[in-house]
Short mmCIF file of C-alpha atoms in Angstrom, two decimals:
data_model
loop_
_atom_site.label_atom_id
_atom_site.label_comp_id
_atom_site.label_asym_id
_atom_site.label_seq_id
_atom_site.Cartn_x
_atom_site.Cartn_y
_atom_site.Cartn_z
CA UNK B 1 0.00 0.00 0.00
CA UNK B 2 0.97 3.62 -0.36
CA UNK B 3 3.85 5.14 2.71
CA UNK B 4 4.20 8.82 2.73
CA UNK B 5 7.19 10.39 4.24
CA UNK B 6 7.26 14.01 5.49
CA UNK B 7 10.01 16.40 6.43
CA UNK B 8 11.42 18.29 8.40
CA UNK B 9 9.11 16.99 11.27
CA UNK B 10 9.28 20.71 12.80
CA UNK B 11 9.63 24.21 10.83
CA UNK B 12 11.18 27.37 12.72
CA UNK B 13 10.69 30.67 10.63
CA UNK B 14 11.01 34.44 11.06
CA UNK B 15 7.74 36.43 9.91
CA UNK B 16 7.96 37.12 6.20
CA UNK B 17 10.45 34.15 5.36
CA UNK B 18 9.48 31.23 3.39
CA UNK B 19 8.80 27.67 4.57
CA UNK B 20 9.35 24.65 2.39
CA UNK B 21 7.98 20.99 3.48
CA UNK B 22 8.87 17.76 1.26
CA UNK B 23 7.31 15.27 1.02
CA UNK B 24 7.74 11.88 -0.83
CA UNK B 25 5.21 8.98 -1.88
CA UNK B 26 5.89 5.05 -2.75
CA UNK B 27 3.18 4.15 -5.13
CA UNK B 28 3.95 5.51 -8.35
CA UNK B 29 -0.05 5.36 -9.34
CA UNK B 30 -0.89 8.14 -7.00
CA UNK B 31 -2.21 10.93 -8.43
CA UNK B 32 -3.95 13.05 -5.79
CA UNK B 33 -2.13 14.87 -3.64
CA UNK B 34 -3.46 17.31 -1.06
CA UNK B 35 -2.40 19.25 1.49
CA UNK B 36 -4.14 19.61 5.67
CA UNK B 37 -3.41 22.63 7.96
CA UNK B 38 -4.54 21.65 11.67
CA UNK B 39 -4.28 23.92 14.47
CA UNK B 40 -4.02 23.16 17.98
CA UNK B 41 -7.38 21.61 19.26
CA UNK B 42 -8.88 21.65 15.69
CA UNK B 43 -9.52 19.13 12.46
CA UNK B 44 -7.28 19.10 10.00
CA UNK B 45 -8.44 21.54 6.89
CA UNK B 46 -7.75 21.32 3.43
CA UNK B 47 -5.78 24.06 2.00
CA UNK B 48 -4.71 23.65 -1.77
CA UNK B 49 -4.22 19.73 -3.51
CA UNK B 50 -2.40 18.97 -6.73
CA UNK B 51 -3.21 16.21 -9.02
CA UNK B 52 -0.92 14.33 -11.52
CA UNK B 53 -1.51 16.39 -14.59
CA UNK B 54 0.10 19.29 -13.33
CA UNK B 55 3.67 20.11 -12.12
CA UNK B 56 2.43 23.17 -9.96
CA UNK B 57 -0.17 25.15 -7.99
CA UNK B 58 -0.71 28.41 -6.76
CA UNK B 59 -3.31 29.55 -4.62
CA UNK B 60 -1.66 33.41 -3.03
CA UNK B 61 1.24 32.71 -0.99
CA UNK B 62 0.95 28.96 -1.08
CA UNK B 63 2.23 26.89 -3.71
CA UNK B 64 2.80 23.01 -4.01
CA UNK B 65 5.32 21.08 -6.73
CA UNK B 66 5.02 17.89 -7.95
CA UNK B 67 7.43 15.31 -9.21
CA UNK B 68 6.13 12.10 -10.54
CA UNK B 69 9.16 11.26 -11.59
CA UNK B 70 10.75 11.03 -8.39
CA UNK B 71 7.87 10.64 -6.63
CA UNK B 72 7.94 14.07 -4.63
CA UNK B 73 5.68 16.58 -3.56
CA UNK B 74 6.70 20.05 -1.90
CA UNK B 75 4.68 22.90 -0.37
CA UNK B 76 6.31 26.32 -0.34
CA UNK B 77 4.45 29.11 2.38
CA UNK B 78 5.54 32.58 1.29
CA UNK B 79 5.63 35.56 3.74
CA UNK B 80 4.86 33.55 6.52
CA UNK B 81 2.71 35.48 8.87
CA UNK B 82 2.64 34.21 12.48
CA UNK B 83 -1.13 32.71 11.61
CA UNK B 84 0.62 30.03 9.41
CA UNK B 85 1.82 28.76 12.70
CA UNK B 86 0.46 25.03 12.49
CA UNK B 87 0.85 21.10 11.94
CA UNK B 88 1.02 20.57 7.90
CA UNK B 89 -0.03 16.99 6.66
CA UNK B 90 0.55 15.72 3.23
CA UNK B 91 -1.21 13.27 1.97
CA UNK B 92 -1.66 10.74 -1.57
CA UNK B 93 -4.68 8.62 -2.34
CA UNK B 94 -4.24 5.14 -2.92
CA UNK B 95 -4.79 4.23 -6.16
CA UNK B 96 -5.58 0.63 -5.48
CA UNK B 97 -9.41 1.26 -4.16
CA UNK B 98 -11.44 3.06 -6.34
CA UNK B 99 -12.09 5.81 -4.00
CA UNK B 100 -9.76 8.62 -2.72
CA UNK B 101 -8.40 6.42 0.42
CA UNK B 102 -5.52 9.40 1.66
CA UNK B 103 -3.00 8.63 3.36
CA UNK B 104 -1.25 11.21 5.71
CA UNK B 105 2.15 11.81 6.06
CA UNK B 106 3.74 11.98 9.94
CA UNK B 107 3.34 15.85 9.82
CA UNK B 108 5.22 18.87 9.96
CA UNK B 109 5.44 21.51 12.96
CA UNK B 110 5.79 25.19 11.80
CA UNK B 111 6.05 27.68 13.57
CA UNK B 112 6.40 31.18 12.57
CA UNK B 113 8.50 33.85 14.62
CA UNK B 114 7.37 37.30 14.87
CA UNK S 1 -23.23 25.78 7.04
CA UNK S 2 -22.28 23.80 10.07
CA UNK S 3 -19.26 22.03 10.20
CA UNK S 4 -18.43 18.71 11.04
CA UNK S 5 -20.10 18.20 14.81
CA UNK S 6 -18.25 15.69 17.18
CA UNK S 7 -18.92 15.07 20.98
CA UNK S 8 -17.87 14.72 23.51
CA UNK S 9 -14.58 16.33 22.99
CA UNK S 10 -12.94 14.99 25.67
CA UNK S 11 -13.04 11.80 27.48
CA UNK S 12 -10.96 9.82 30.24
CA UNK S 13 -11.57 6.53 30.59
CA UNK S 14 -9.90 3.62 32.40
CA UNK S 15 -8.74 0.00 30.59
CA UNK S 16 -11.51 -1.97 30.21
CA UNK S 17 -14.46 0.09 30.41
CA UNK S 18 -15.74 1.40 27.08
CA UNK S 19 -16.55 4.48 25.67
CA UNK S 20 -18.58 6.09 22.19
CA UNK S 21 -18.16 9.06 19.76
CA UNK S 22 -20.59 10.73 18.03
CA UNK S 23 -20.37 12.57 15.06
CA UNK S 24 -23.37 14.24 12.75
CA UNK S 25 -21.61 15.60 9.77
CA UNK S 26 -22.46 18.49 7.57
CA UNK S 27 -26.28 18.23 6.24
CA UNK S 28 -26.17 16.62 2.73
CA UNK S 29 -22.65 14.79 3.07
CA UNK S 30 -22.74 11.41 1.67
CA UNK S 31 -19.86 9.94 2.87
CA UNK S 32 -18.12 9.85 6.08
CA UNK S 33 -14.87 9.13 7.47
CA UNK S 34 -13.64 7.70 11.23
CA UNK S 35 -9.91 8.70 11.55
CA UNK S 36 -7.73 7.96 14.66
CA UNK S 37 -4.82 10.14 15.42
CA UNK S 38 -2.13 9.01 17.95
CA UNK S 39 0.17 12.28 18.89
CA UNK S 40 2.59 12.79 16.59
CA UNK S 41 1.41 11.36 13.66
CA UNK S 42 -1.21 11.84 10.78
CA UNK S 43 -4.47 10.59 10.48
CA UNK S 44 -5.16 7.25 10.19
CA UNK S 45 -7.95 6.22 8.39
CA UNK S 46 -9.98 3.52 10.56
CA UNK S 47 -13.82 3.34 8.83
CA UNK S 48 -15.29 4.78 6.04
CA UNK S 49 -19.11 4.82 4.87
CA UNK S 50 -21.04 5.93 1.70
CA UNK S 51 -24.45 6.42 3.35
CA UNK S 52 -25.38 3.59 5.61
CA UNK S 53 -23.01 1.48 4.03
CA UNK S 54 -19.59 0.19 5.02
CA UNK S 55 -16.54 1.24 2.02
CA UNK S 56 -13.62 0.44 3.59
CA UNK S 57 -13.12 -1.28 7.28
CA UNK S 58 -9.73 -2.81 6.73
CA UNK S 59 -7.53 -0.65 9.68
CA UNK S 60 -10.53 -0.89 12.03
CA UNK S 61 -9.50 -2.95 14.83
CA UNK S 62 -12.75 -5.63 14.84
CA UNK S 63 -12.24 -7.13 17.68
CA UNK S 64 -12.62 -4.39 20.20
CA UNK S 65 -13.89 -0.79 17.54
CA UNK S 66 -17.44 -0.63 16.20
CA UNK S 67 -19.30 1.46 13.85
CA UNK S 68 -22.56 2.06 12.79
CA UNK S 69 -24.54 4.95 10.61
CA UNK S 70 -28.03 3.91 10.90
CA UNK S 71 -29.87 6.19 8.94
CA UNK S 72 -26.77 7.47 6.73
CA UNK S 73 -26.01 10.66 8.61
CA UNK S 74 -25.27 10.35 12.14
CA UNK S 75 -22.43 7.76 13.73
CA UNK S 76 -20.89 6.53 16.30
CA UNK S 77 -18.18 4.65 16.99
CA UNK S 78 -18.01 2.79 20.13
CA UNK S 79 -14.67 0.82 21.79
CA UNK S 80 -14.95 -2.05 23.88
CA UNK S 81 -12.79 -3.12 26.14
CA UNK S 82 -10.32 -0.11 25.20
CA UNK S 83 -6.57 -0.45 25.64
CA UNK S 84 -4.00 1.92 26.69
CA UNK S 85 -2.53 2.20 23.11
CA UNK S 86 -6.33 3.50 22.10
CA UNK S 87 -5.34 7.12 24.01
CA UNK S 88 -5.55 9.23 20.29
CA UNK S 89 -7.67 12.03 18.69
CA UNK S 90 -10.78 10.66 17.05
CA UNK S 91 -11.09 12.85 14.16
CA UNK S 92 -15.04 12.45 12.08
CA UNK S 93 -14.93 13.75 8.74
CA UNK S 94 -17.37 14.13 5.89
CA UNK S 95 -17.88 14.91 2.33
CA UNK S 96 -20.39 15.25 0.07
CA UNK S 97 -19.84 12.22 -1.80
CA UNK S 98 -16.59 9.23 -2.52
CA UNK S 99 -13.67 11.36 -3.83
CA UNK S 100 -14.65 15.27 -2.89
CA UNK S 101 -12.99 17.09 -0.36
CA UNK S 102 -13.29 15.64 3.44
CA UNK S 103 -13.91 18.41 5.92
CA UNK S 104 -12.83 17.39 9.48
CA UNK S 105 -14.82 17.80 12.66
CA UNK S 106 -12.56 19.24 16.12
CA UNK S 107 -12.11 15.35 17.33
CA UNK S 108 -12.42 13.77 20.41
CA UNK S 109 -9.47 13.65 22.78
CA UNK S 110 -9.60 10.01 24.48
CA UNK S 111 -7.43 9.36 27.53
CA UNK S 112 -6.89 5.92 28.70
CA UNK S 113 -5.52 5.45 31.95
#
């Protein structure tokens, strides 16, 4: 079944820098890849996915890559504003069911300096 | 529109004695998702349903987790005897159908002591 790797497992910043979390898959059928914000106390929430037909996404000052290739996935946090401060999962589907089954990566913990 | 509604949030519970979550997700949501999260780690996916039917059940723990969604909106999920390993975040989730975006409900914080 599909493994997802994360890293760095925790993310120090200073306001306004950028933050960069990898992320890398095993199943080379994946092709849904999206990305959970989850504060402290709270669900994780969605905040932008990529799927296999494109390279890159933008949605204002966050942006995922994808390489199939190598099997890697990357968000990049721009201007990082002490709100950002959070746990990021990535996740892939497994392609294997014929639903969107995601699994989550281990997690990353940013947090954002003022 | 209301969210993803989970109770109780919190819970302590000795070994032994069981416990049950609820979770009503948002109106109109055809599928929904059980997900336990041990500290430190992601989500892990544990039941899922379309309606009042069962998708996937393959990481639920039979022997001791249950799960039911009577009337295709609200569940539970009850576990009985629990184990000290059970102590996790029991995240609900919904969406509107198989393959849409999940939105998550807060989660329910179980202790076992």
């Amino acid at each position: 079944g599909e493994n997802v790797e994360q890293h760095p497992s925790t993310l120090s910043v200073q306001e306004g820098d950028s933050a960069v979390i990898k992320c890398t898959y095993s199943d080379s059928a994946s092709n849904y890849f999206p990305w959970y914000k989850q504060e402290l106390g709270k669900g994780p929430q969605l905040i932008i996915d990529i799927r296999s037909n494109v390279g890159e996404k933008k949605d204002q000052r966050i942006a995922v890559t994808l390489n199939k290739t190598a099997k890697h996935f990357s968000l990049h946090i721009t201007e990082t504003q002490p709100e950002d401060s959070a746990v990021y999962f990535c996740a892939a589907n497994s392609p294997e069911t014929s639903y969107d089954k995601v699994i989550f990566g281990p997690g990353t913990s940013l947090s954002v300096i003022p | 529109e209301a969210g993803v509604a989970q109770s109780p949030r919190y819970k302590i519970i000795e070994k032994r004695q069981s416990v049950a979550f609820w979770c009503n997700p948002i109106s109109g949501h055809a599928t929904l998702y059980w997900y336990q999260q041990i500290l430190g780690q992601g989500p892990k996916l544990l039941i899922q349903f379309q309606n009042n039917g069962v998708v996937d059940d393959s990481q639920l723990p039979k022997d001791r987790f249950s799960a039911e969604r009577l009337k295709g909106v609200d569940s539970t999920l009850k576990i009985q005897p629990a184990k000290l390993e059970d102590s996790a975040v029991y995240l609900c989730a919904s969406s509107l159908t198989l393959n849409y975006e999940q939105y998550f409900g807060p989660g329910t914080r179980l202790t076992v002591t």
